PDB file of C-alpha atoms and ligand atoms in Angstrom:
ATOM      1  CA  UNK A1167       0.000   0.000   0.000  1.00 52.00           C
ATOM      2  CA  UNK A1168       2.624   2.338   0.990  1.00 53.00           C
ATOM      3  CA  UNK A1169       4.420   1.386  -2.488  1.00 54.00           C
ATOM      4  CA  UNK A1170       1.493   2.049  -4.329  1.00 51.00           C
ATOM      5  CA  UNK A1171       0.625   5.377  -2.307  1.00 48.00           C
ATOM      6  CA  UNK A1172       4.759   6.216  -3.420  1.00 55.00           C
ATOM      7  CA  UNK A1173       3.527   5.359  -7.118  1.00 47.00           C
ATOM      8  CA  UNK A1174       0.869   7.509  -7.095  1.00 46.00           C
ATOM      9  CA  UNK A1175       3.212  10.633  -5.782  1.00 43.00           C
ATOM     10  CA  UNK A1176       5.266  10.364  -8.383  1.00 47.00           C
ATOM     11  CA  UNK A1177       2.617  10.159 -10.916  1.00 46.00           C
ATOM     12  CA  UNK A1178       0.954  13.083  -9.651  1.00 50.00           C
ATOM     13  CA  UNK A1179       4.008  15.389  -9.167  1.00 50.00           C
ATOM     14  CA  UNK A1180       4.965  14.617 -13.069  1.00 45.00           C
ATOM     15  CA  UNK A1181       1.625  15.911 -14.321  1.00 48.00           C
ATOM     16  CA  UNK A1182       1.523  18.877 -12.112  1.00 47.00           C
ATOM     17  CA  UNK A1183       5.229  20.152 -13.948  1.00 43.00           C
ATOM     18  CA  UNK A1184       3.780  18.537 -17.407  1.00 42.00           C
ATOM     19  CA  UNK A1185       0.415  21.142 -16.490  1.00 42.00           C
ATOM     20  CA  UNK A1186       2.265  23.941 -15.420  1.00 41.00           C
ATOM     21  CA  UNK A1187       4.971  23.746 -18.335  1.00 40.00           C
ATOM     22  CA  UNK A1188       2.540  24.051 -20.472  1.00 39.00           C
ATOM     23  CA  UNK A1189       0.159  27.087 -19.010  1.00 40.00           C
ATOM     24  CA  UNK A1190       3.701  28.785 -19.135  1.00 39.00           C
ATOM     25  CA  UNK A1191       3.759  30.030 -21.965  1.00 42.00           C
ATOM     26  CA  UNK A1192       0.917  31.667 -24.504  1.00 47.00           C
ATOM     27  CA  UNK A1193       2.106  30.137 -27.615  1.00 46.00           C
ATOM     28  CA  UNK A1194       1.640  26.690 -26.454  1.00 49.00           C
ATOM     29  CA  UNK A1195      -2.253  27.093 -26.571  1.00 80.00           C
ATOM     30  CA  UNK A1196      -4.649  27.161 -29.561  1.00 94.00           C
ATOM     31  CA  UNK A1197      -5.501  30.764 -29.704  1.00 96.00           C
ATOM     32  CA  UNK A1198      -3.058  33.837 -31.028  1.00 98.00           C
ATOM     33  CA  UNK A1199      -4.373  36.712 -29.393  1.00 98.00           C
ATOM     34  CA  UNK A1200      -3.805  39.786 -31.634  1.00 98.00           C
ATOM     35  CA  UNK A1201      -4.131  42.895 -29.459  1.00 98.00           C
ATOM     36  CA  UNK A1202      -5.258  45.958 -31.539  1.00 98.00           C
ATOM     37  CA  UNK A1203      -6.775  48.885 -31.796  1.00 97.00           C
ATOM     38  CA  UNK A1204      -9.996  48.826 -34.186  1.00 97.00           C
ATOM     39  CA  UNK A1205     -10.370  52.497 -35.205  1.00 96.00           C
ATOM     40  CA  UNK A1206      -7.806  52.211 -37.672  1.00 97.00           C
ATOM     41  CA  UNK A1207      -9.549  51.670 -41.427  1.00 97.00           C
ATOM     42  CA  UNK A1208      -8.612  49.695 -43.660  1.00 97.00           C
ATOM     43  CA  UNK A1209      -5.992  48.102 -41.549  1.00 98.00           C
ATOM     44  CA  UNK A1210      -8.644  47.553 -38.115  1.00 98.00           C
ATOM     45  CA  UNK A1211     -12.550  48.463 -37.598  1.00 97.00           C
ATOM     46  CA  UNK A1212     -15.394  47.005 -36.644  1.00 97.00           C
ATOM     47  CA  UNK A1213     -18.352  46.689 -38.731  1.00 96.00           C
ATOM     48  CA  UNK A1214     -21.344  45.672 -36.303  1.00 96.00           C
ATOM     49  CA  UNK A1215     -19.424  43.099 -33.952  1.00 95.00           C
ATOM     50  CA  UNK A1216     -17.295  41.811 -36.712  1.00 97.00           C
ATOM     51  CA  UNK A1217     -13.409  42.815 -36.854  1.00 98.00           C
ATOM     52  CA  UNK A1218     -12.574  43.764 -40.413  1.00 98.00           C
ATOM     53  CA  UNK A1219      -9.420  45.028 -42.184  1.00 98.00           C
ATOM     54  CA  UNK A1220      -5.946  44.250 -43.724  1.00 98.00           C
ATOM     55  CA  UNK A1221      -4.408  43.399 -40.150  1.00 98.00           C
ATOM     56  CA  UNK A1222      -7.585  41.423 -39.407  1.00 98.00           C
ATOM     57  CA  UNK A1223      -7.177  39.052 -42.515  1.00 98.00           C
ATOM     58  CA  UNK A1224      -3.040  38.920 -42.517  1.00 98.00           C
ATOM     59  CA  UNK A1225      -3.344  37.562 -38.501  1.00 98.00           C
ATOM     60  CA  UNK A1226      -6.166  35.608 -39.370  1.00 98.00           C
ATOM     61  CA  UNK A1227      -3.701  33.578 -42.283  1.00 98.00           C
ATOM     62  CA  UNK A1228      -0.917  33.903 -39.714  1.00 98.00           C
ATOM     63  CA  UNK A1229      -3.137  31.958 -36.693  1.00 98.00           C
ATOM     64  CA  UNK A1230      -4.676  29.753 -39.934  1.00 98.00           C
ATOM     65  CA  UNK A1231      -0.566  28.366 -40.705  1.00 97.00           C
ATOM     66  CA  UNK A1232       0.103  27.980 -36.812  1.00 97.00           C
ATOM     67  CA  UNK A1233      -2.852  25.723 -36.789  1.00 97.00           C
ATOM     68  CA  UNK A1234      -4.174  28.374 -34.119  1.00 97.00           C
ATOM     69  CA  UNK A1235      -7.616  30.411 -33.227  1.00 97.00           C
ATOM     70  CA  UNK A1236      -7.354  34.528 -33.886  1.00 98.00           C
ATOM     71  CA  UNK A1237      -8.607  35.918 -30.652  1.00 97.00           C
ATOM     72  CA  UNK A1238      -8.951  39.892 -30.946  1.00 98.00           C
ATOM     73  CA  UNK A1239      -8.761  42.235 -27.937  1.00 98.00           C
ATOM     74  CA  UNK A1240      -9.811  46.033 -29.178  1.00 97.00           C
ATOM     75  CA  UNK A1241      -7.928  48.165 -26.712  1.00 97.00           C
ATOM     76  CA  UNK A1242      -6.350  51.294 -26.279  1.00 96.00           C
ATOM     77  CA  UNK A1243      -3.417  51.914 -28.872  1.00 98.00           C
ATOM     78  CA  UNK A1244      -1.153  52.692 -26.251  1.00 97.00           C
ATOM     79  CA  UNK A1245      -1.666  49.622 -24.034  1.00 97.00           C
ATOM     80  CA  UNK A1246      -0.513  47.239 -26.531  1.00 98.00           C
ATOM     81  CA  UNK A1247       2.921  46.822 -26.487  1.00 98.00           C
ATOM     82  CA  UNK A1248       2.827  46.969 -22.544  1.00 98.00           C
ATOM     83  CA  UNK A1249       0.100  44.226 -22.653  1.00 98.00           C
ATOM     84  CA  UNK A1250       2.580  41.942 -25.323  1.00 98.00           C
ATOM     85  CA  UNK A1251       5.790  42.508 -23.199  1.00 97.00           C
ATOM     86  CA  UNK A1252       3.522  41.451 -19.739  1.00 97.00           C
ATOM     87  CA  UNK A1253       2.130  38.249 -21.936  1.00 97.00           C
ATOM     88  CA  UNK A1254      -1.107  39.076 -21.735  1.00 97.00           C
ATOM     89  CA  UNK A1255      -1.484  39.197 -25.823  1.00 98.00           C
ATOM     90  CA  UNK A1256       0.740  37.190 -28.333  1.00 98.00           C
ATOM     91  CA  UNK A1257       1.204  39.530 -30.787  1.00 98.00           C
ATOM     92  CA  UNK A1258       0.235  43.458 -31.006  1.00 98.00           C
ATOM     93  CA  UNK A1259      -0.865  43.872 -34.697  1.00 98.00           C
ATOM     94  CA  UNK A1260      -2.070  47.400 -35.380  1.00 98.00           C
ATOM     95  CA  UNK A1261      -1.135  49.369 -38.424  1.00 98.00           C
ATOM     96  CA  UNK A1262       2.023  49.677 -35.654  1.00 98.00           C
ATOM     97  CA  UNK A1263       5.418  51.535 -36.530  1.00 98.00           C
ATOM     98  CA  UNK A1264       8.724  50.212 -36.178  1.00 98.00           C
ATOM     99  CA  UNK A1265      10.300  52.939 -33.716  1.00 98.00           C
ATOM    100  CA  UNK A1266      13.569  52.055 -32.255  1.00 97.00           C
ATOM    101  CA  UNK A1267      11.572  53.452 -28.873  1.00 97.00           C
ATOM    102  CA  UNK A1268       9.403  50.817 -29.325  1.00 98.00           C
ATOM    103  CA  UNK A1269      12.195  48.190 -29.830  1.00 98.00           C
ATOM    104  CA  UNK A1270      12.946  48.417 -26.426  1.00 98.00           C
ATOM    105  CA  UNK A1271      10.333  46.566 -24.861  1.00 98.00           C
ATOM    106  CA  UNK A1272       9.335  44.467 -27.833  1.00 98.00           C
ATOM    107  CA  UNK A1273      10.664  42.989 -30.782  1.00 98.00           C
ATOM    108  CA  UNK A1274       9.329  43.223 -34.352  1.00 98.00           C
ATOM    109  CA  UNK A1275       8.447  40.679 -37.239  1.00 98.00           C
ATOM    110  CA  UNK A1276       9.659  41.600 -40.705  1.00 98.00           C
ATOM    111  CA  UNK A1277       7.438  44.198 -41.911  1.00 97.00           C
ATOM    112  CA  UNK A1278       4.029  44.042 -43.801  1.00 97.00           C
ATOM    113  CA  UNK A1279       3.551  47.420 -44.937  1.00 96.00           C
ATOM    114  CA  UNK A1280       4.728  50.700 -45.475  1.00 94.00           C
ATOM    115  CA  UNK A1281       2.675  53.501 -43.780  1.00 93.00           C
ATOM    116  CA  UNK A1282       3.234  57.590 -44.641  1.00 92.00           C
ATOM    117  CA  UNK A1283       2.416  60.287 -41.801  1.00 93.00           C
ATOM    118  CA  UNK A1284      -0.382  62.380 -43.745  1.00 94.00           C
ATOM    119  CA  UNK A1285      -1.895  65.629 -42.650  1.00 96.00           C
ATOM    120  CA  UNK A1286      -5.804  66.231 -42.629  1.00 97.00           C
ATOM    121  CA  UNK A1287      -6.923  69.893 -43.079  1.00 98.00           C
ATOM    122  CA  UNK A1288     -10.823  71.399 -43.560  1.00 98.00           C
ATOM    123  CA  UNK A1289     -10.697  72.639 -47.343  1.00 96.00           C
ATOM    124  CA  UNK A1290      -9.580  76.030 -47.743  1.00 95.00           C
ATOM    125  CA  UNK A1291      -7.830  75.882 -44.488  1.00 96.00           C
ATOM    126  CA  UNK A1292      -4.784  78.310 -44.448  1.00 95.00           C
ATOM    127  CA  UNK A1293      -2.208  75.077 -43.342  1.00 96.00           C
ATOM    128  CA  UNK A1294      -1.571  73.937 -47.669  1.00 94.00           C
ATOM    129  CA  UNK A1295       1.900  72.526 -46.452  1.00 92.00           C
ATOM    130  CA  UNK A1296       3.404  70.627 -43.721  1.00 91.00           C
ATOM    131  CA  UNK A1297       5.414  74.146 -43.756  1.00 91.00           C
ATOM    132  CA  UNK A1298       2.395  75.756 -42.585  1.00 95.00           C
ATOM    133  CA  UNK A1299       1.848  73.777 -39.750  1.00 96.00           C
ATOM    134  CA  UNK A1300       4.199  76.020 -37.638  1.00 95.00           C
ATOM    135  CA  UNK A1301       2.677  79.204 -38.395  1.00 96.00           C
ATOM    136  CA  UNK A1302      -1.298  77.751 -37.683  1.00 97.00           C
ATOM    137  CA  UNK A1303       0.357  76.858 -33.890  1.00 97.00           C
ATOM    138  CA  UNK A1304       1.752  80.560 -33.713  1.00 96.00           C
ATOM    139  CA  UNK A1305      -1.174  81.696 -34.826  1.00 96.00           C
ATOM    140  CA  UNK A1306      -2.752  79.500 -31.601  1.00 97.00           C
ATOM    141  CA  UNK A1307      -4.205  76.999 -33.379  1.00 97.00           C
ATOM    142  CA  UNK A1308      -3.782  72.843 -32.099  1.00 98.00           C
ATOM    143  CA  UNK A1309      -2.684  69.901 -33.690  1.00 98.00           C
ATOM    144  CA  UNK A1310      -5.151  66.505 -33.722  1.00 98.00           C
ATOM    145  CA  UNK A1311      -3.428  63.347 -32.881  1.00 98.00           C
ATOM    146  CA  UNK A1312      -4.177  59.674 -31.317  1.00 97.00           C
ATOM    147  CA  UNK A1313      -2.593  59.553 -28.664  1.00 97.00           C
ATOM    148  CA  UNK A1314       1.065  57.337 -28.177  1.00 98.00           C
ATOM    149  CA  UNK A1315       1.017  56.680 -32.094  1.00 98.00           C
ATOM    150  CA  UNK A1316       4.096  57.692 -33.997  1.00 96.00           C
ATOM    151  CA  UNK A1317       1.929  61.087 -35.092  1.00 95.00           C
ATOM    152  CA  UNK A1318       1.856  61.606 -31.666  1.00 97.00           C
ATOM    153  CA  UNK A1319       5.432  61.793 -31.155  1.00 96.00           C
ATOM    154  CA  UNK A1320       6.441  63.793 -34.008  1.00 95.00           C
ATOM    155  CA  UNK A1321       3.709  66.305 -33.387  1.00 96.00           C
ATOM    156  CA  UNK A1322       4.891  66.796 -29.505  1.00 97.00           C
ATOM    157  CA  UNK A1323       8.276  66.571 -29.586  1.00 97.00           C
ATOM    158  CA  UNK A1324      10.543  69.708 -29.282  1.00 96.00           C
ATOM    159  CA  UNK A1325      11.152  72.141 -32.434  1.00 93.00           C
ATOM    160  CA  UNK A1326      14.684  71.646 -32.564  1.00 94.00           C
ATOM    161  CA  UNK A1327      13.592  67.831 -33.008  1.00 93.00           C
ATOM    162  CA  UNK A1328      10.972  69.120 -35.804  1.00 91.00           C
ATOM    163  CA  UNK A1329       8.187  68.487 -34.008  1.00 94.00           C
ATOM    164  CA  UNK A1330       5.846  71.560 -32.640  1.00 96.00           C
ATOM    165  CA  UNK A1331       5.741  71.174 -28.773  1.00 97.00           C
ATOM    166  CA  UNK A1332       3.395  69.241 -26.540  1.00 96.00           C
ATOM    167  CA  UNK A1333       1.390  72.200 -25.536  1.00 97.00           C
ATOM    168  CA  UNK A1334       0.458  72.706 -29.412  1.00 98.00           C
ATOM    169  CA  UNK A1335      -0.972  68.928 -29.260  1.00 98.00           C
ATOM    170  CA  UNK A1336      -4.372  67.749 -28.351  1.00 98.00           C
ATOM    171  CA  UNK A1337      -3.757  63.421 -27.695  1.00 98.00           C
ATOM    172  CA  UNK A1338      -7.485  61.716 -28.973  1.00 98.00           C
ATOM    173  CA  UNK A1339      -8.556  57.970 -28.130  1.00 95.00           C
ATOM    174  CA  UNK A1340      -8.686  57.274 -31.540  1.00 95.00           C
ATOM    175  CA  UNK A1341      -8.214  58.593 -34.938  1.00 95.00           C
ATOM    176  CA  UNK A1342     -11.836  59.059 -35.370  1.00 95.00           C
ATOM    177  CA  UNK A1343     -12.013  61.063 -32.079  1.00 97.00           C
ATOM    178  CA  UNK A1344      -9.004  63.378 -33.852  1.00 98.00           C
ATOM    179  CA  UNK A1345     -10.859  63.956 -36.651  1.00 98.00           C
ATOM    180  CA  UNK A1346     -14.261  65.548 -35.317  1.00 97.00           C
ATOM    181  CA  UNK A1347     -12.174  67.545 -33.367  1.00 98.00           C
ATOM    182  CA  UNK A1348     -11.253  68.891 -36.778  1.00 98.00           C
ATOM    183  CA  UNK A1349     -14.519  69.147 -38.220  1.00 97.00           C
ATOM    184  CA  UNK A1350     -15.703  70.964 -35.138  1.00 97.00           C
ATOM    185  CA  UNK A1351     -12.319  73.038 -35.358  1.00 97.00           C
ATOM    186  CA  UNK A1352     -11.069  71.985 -32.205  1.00 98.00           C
ATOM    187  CA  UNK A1353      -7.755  71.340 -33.999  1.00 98.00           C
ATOM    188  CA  UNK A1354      -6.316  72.986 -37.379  1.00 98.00           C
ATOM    189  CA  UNK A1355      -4.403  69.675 -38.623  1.00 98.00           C
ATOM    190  CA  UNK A1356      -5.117  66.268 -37.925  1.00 98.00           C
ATOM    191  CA  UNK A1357      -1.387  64.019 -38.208  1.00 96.00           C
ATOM    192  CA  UNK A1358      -1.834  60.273 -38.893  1.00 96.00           C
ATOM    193  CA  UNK A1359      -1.312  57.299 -41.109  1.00 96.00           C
ATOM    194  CA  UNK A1360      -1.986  57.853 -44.452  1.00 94.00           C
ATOM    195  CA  UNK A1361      -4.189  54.801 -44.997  1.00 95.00           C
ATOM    196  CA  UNK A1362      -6.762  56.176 -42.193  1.00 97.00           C
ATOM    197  CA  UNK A1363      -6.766  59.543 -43.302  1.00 96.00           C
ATOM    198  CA  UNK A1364      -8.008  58.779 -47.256  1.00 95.00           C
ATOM    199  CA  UNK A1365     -10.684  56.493 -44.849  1.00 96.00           C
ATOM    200  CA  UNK A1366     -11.441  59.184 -42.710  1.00 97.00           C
ATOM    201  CA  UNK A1367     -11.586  62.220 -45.303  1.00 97.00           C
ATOM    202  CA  UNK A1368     -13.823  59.166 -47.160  1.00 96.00           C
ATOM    203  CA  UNK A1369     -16.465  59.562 -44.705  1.00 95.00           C
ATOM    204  CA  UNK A1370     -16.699  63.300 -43.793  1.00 95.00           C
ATOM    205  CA  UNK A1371     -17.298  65.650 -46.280  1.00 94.00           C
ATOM    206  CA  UNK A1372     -15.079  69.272 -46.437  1.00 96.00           C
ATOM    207  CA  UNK A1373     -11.665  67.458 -45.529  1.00 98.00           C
ATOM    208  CA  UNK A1374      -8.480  67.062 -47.820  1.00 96.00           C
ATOM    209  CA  UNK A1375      -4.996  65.301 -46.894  1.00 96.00           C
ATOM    210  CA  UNK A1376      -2.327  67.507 -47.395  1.00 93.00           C
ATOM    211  CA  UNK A1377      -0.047  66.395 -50.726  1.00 76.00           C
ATOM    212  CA  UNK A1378       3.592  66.605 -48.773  1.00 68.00           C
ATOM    213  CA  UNK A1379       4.347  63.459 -47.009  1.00 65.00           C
ATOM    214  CA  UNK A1380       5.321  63.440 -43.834  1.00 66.00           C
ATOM    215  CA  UNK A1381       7.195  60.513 -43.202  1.00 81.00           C
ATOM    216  CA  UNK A1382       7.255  57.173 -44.177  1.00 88.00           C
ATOM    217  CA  UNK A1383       7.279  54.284 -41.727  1.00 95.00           C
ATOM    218  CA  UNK A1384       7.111  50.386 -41.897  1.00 97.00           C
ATOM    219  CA  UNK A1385       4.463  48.668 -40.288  1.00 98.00           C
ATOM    220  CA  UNK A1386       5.416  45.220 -38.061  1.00 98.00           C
ATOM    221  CA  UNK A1387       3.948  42.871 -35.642  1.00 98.00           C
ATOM    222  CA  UNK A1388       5.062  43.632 -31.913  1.00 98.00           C
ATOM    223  CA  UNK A1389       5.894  40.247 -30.177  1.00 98.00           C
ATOM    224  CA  UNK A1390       6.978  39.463 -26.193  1.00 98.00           C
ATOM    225  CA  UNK A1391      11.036  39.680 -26.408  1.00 98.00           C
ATOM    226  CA  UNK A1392      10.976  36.252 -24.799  1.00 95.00           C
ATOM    227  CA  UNK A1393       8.725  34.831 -27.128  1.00 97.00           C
ATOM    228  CA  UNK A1394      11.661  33.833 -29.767  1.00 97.00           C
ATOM    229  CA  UNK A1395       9.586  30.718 -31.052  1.00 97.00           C
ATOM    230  CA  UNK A1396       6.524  32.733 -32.072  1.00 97.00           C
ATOM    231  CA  UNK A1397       8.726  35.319 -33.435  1.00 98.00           C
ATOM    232  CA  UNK A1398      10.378  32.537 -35.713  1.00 98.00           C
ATOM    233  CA  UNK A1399       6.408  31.133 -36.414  1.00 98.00           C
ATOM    234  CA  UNK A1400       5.236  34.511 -37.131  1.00 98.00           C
ATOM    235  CA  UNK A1401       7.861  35.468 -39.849  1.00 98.00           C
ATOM    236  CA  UNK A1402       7.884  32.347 -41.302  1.00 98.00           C
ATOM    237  CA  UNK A1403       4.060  32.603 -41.937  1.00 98.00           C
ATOM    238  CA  UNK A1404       4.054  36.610 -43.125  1.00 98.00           C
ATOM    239  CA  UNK A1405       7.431  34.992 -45.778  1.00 98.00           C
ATOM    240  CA  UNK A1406       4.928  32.335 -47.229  1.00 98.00           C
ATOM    241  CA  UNK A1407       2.023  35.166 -47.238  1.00 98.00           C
ATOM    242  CA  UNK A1408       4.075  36.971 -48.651  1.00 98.00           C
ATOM    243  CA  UNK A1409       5.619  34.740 -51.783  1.00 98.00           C
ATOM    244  CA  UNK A1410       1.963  33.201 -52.084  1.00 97.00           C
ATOM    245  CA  UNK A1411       0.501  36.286 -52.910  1.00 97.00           C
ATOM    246  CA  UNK A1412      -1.930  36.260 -50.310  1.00 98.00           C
ATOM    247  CA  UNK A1413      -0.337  39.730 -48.642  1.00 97.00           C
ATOM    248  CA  UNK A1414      -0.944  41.416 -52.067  1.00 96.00           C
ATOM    249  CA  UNK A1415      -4.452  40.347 -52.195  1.00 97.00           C
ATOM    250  CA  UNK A1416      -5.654  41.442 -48.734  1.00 97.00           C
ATOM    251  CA  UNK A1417      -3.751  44.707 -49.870  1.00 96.00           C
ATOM    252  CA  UNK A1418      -5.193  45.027 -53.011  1.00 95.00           C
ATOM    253  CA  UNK A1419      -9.022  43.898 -51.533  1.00 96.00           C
ATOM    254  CA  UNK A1420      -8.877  47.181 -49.101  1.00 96.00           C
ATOM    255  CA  UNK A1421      -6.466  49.579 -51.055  1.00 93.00           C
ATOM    256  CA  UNK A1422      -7.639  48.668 -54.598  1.00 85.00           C
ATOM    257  CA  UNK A1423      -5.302  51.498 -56.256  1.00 72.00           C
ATOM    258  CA  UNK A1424      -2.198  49.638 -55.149  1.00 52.00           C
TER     259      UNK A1424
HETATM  260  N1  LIG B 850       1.444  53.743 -37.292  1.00 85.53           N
HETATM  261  C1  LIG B 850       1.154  54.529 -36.146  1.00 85.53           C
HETATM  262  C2  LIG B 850       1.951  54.038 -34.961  1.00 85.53           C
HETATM  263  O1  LIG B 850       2.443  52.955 -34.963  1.00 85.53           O
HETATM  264  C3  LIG B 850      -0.313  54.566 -35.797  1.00 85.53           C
HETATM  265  C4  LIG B 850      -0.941  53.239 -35.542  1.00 85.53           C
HETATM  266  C5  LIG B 850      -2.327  53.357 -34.955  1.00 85.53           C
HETATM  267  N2  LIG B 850      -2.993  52.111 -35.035  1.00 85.53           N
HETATM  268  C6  LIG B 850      -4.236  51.856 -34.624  1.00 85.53           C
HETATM  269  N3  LIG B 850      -4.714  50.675 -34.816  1.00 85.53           N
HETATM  270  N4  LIG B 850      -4.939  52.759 -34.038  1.00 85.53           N
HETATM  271  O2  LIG B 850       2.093  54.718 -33.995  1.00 85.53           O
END
């Protein structure tokens, strides 16, 4: 009895490690968990309950190749790379910027995309150039932003640095937040992707993107620093979407001009 008591010690003690090695870590499970930000068209929205968009699809294929469910948390834009380097998400998938900054606390998979810092004026505003941008803030007027994205940081970093000093910013939730501000002239200039803005001058009516670019940025997925294996999974997925074709099509399907 004693023996068999010994037996069933042992037994028990191996599948308590077996259990726990495998609750330890998020990429042993069958979901990906892609935290985003879904005010982003075309790369995240919502339509109804339904996530929609060129990330969307592209993690969708990703999860599809690692034989994995997409699970989708909408959050705030600047809780996602915390919430990837904690382990509470896989992977951080939103339109998101390769910043050195940023490459601190996470790493990146190759990139996906290519993304251009556009400015969104009210027609016939007096800002017709990025060059204007300075004078509108003289003049007392505010700049439109969501808030901890890379037109965020530009926009409120020092002159010297070419940016036009927090006090001339005004941070938003969301890009869509940013941009009523500027149709109820809250703000002179709205600064963001340049995907979002054509989207967002799409559906309101008296808005135009300013011609100069800004400045062009690549788009990645932000995964855990300790999380080398789904780093490895993730890039060998986007290479295969990638030669495939099935990249271009997503593309294509929400930026038919490209
Ligand atoms: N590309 C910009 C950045 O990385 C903006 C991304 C905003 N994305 C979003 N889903 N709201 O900072």
């Amino acid at each position: 009895m004693k023996k068999f008591i010994k037996i069933l010690c042992v037994i028990m003690s191996v599948a308590m490690v077996v259990s726990l090695a495998s609750c330890g870590s998020s990429s042993d499970d069958d979901t990906l968990t892609m935290a985003t930000n879904a005010n982003f068209p075309p790369y995240e929205y919502k339509e109804g309950e339904n996530f929609k968009g060129i990330d969307v699809e592209i993690a969708t294929a990703i999860a599809e190749k690692l034989g994995k469910k997409l699970e989708i948390a909408d959050v705030e834009f600047g809780s996602i790379i915390g919430g990837v380097q904690s382990g509470k998400y896989d992977m951080g998938m939103a339109g998101m910027t390769v910043t050195d900054e940023r490459k601190k606390s996470v790493n990146f998979s190759t990139t996906y995309a290519t993304g251009i810092q556009s400015v969104i004026v009210k027609s016939g505003s007096k800002v017709k150039s990025v060059d204007d941008i300075s004078t509108m803030v003289k003049e007392g007027g505010k700049i439109g932003v969501q808030q901890d994205t890379t037109g965020d940081i530009y926009a409120s970093d020092t002159e010297e640095n070419g940016g036009y000093g927090e006090n001339n910013v005004i941070r938003y939730k969301n890009g869509a937040d940013a941009v009523q501000a500027l149709v109820s002239d809250k703000v002179g200039c709205v600064i963001i992707d340049n995907e979002p803005a054509k989207s967002f001058v799409a559906a309101n009516k008296g808005l135009e993107i300013l011609q100069t670019e800004f400045t062009v940025e690549d788009y990645a997925i932000a995964i855990a620093k300790d999380n080398d294996d789904l780093l490895k999974d993730i890039n060998k997925a986007l290479d295969e979407l990638k030669k495939d074709g099935t990249i271009d099509k997503i593309v294509d399907k929400y930026i038919p001009s490209k």
